[in-house]
Structures are given as C-alpha cells and as structure tokens.
PDB file of C-alpha atoms in Angstrom:
ATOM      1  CA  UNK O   8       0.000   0.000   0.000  1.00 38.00           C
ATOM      2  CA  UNK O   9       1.059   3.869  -0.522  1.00 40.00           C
ATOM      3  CA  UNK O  10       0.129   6.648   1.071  1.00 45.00           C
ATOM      4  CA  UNK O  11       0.998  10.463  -0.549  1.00 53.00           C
ATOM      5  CA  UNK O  12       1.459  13.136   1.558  1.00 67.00           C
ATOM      6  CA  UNK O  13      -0.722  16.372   0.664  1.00 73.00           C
ATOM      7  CA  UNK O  14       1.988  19.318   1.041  1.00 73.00           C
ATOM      8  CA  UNK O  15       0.251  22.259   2.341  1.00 85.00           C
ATOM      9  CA  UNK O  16      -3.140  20.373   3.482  1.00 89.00           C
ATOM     10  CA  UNK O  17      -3.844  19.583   7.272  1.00 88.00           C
ATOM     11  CA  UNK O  18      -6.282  17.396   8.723  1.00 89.00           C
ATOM     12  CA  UNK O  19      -7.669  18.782  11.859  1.00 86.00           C
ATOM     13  CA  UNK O  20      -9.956  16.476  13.897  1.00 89.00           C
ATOM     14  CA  UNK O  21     -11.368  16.737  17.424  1.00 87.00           C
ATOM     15  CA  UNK O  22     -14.105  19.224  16.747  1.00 83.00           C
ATOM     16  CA  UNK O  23     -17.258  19.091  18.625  1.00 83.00           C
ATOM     17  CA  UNK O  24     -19.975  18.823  16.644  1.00 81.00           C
ATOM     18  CA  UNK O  25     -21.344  22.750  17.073  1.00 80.00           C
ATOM     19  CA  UNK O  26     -18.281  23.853  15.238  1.00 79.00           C
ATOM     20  CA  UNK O  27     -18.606  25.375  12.068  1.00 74.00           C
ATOM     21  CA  UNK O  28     -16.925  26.847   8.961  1.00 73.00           C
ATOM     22  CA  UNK O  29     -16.983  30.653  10.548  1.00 72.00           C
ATOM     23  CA  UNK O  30     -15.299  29.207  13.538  1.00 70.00           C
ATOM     24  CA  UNK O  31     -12.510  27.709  11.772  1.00 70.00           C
ATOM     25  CA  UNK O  32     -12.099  30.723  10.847  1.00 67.00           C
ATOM     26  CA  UNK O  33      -9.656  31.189  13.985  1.00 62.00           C
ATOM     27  CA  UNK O  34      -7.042  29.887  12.385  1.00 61.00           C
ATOM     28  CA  UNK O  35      -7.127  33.338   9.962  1.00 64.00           C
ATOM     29  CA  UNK O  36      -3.839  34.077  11.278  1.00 73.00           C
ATOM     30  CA  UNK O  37      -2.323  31.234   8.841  1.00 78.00           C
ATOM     31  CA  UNK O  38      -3.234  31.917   4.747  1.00 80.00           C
ATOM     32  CA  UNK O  39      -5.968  29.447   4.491  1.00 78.00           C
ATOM     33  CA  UNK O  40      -7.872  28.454   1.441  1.00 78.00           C
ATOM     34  CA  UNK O  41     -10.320  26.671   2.277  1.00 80.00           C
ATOM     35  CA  UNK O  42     -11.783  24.958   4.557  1.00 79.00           C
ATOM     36  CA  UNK O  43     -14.669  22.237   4.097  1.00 80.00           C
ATOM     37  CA  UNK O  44     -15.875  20.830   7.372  1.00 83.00           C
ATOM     38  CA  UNK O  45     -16.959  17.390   6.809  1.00 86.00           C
ATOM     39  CA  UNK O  46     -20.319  16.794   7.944  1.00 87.00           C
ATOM     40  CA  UNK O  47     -23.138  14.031   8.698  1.00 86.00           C
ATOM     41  CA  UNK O  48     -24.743  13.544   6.210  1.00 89.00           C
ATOM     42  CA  UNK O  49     -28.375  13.151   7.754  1.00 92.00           C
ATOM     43  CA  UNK O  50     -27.755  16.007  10.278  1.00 87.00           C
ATOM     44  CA  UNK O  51     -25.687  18.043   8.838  1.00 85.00           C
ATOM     45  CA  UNK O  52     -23.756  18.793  12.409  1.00 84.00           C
ATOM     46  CA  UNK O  53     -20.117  18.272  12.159  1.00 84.00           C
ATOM     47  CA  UNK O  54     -18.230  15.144  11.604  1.00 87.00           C
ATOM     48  CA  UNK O  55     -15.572  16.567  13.917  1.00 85.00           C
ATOM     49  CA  UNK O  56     -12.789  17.080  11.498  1.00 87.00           C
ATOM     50  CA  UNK O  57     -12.190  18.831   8.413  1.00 86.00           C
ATOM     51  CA  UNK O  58      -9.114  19.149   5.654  1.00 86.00           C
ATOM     52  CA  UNK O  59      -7.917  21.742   6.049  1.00 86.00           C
ATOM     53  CA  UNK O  60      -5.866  23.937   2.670  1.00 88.00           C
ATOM     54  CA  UNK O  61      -3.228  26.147   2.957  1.00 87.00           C
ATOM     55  CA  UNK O  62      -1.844  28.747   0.776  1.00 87.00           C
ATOM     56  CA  UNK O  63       1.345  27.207   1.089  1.00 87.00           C
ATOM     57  CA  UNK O  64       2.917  24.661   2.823  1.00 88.00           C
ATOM     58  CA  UNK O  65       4.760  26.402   5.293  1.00 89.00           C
ATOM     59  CA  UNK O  66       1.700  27.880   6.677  1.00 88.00           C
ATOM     60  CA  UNK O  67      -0.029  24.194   7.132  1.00 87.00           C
ATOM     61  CA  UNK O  68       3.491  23.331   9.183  1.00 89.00           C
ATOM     62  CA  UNK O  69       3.464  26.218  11.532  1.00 89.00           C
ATOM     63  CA  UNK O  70      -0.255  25.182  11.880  1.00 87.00           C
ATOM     64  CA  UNK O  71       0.230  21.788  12.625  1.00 88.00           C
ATOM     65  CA  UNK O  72       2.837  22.942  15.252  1.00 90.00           C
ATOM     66  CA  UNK O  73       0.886  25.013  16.870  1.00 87.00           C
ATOM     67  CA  UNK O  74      -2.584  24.062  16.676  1.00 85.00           C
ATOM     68  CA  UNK O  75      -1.694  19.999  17.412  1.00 89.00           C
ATOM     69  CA  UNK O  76      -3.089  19.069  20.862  1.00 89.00           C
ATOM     70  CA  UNK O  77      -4.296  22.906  21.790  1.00 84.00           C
ATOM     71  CA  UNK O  78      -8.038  23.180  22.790  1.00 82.00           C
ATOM     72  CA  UNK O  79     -10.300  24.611  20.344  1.00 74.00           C
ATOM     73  CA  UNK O  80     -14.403  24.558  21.079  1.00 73.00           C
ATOM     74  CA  UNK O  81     -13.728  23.449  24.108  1.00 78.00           C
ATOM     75  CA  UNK O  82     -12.063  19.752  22.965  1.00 81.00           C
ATOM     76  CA  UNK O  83      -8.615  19.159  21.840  1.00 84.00           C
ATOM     77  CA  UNK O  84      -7.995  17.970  18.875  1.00 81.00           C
ATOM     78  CA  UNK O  85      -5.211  16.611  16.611  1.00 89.00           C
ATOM     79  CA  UNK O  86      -3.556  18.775  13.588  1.00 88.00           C
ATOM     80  CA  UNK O  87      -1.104  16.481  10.805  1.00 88.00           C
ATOM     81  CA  UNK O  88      -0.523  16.715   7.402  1.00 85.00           C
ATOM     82  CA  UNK O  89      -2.770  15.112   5.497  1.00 86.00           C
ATOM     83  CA  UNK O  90      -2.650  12.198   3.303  1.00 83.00           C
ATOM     84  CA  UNK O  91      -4.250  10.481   0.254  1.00 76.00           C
ATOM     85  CA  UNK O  92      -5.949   7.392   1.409  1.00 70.00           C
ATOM     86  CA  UNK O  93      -4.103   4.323   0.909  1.00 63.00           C
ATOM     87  CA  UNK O  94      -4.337   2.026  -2.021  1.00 56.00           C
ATOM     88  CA  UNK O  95      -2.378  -0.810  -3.205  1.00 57.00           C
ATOM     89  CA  UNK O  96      -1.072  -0.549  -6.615  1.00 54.00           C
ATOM     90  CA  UNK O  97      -1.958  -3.054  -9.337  1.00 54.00           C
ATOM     91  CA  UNK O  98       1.769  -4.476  -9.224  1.00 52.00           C
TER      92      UNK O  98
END
C-alpha cells in the first residue's frame, strides 16, 4: 500500500460537533484556502474534522505545530498533514 502526503493540506480532527466553517475561521492568522468541514450527512452537524488547505505549505506546518493538541471549542484535537488514502497498486 502507498500513502501520498498532501503538502500544504492539514487534517484537523477533534471538533465538537457545534463547530462550524466561521469558527474555523480562527485559524485566519495562517493563509488558508479553504476549509470544508466534513459533515453528517443526515444532520448536517459536524463530523468533527475537516481538511484543512493552505496557501502554502509552510503555513499548514506552523499550523500543525501550533494548533496539534491545543483546545479549540472546548475539545482538543489533533492537527497532521494530510494524506491520500491508501491504495495498493496493481503491481
């Protein structure tokens, strides 16, 4: 199996589930561009993490350092770069 990083694109998880797109918005301080919060599907609250895209990949590091474990909404959650899924090749 391979994984590829995703330079410049975080995933943030540990969001409670009140949290929204304007409240990611705290992270402003960083060049963000965008920011889809993945939802439920049936209740539209939040899934608790979203991927996060930088405007360049220096940004998404300082980020990750300084956002990874802090409290945000009131929960902690965890900031990494980002990966593609993994699949196996057809070798």
């Amino acid at each position: 199996m391979i994984e590829t990083d995703c330079p410049g694109k975080l995933f943030i998880g540990g969001f409670n589930t009140e949290t929204n797109e304007k409240a990611l918005e705290a992270v402003g301080k960083y060049g963000i561009a965008e920011v889809p919060l993945m939802k439920d599907s049936e209740t539209k609250k939040s899934g608790g993490f979203a991927f996060v895209t930088f405007e360049n990949t220096a940004d998404a590091k300082d980020a990750a350092r300084d956002m990874n474990g802090k409290s945000f909404d009131g929960k902690s959650h965890k900031a990494e770069q980002a990966t593609e899924p993994p699949f196996e090749s057809g070798r």
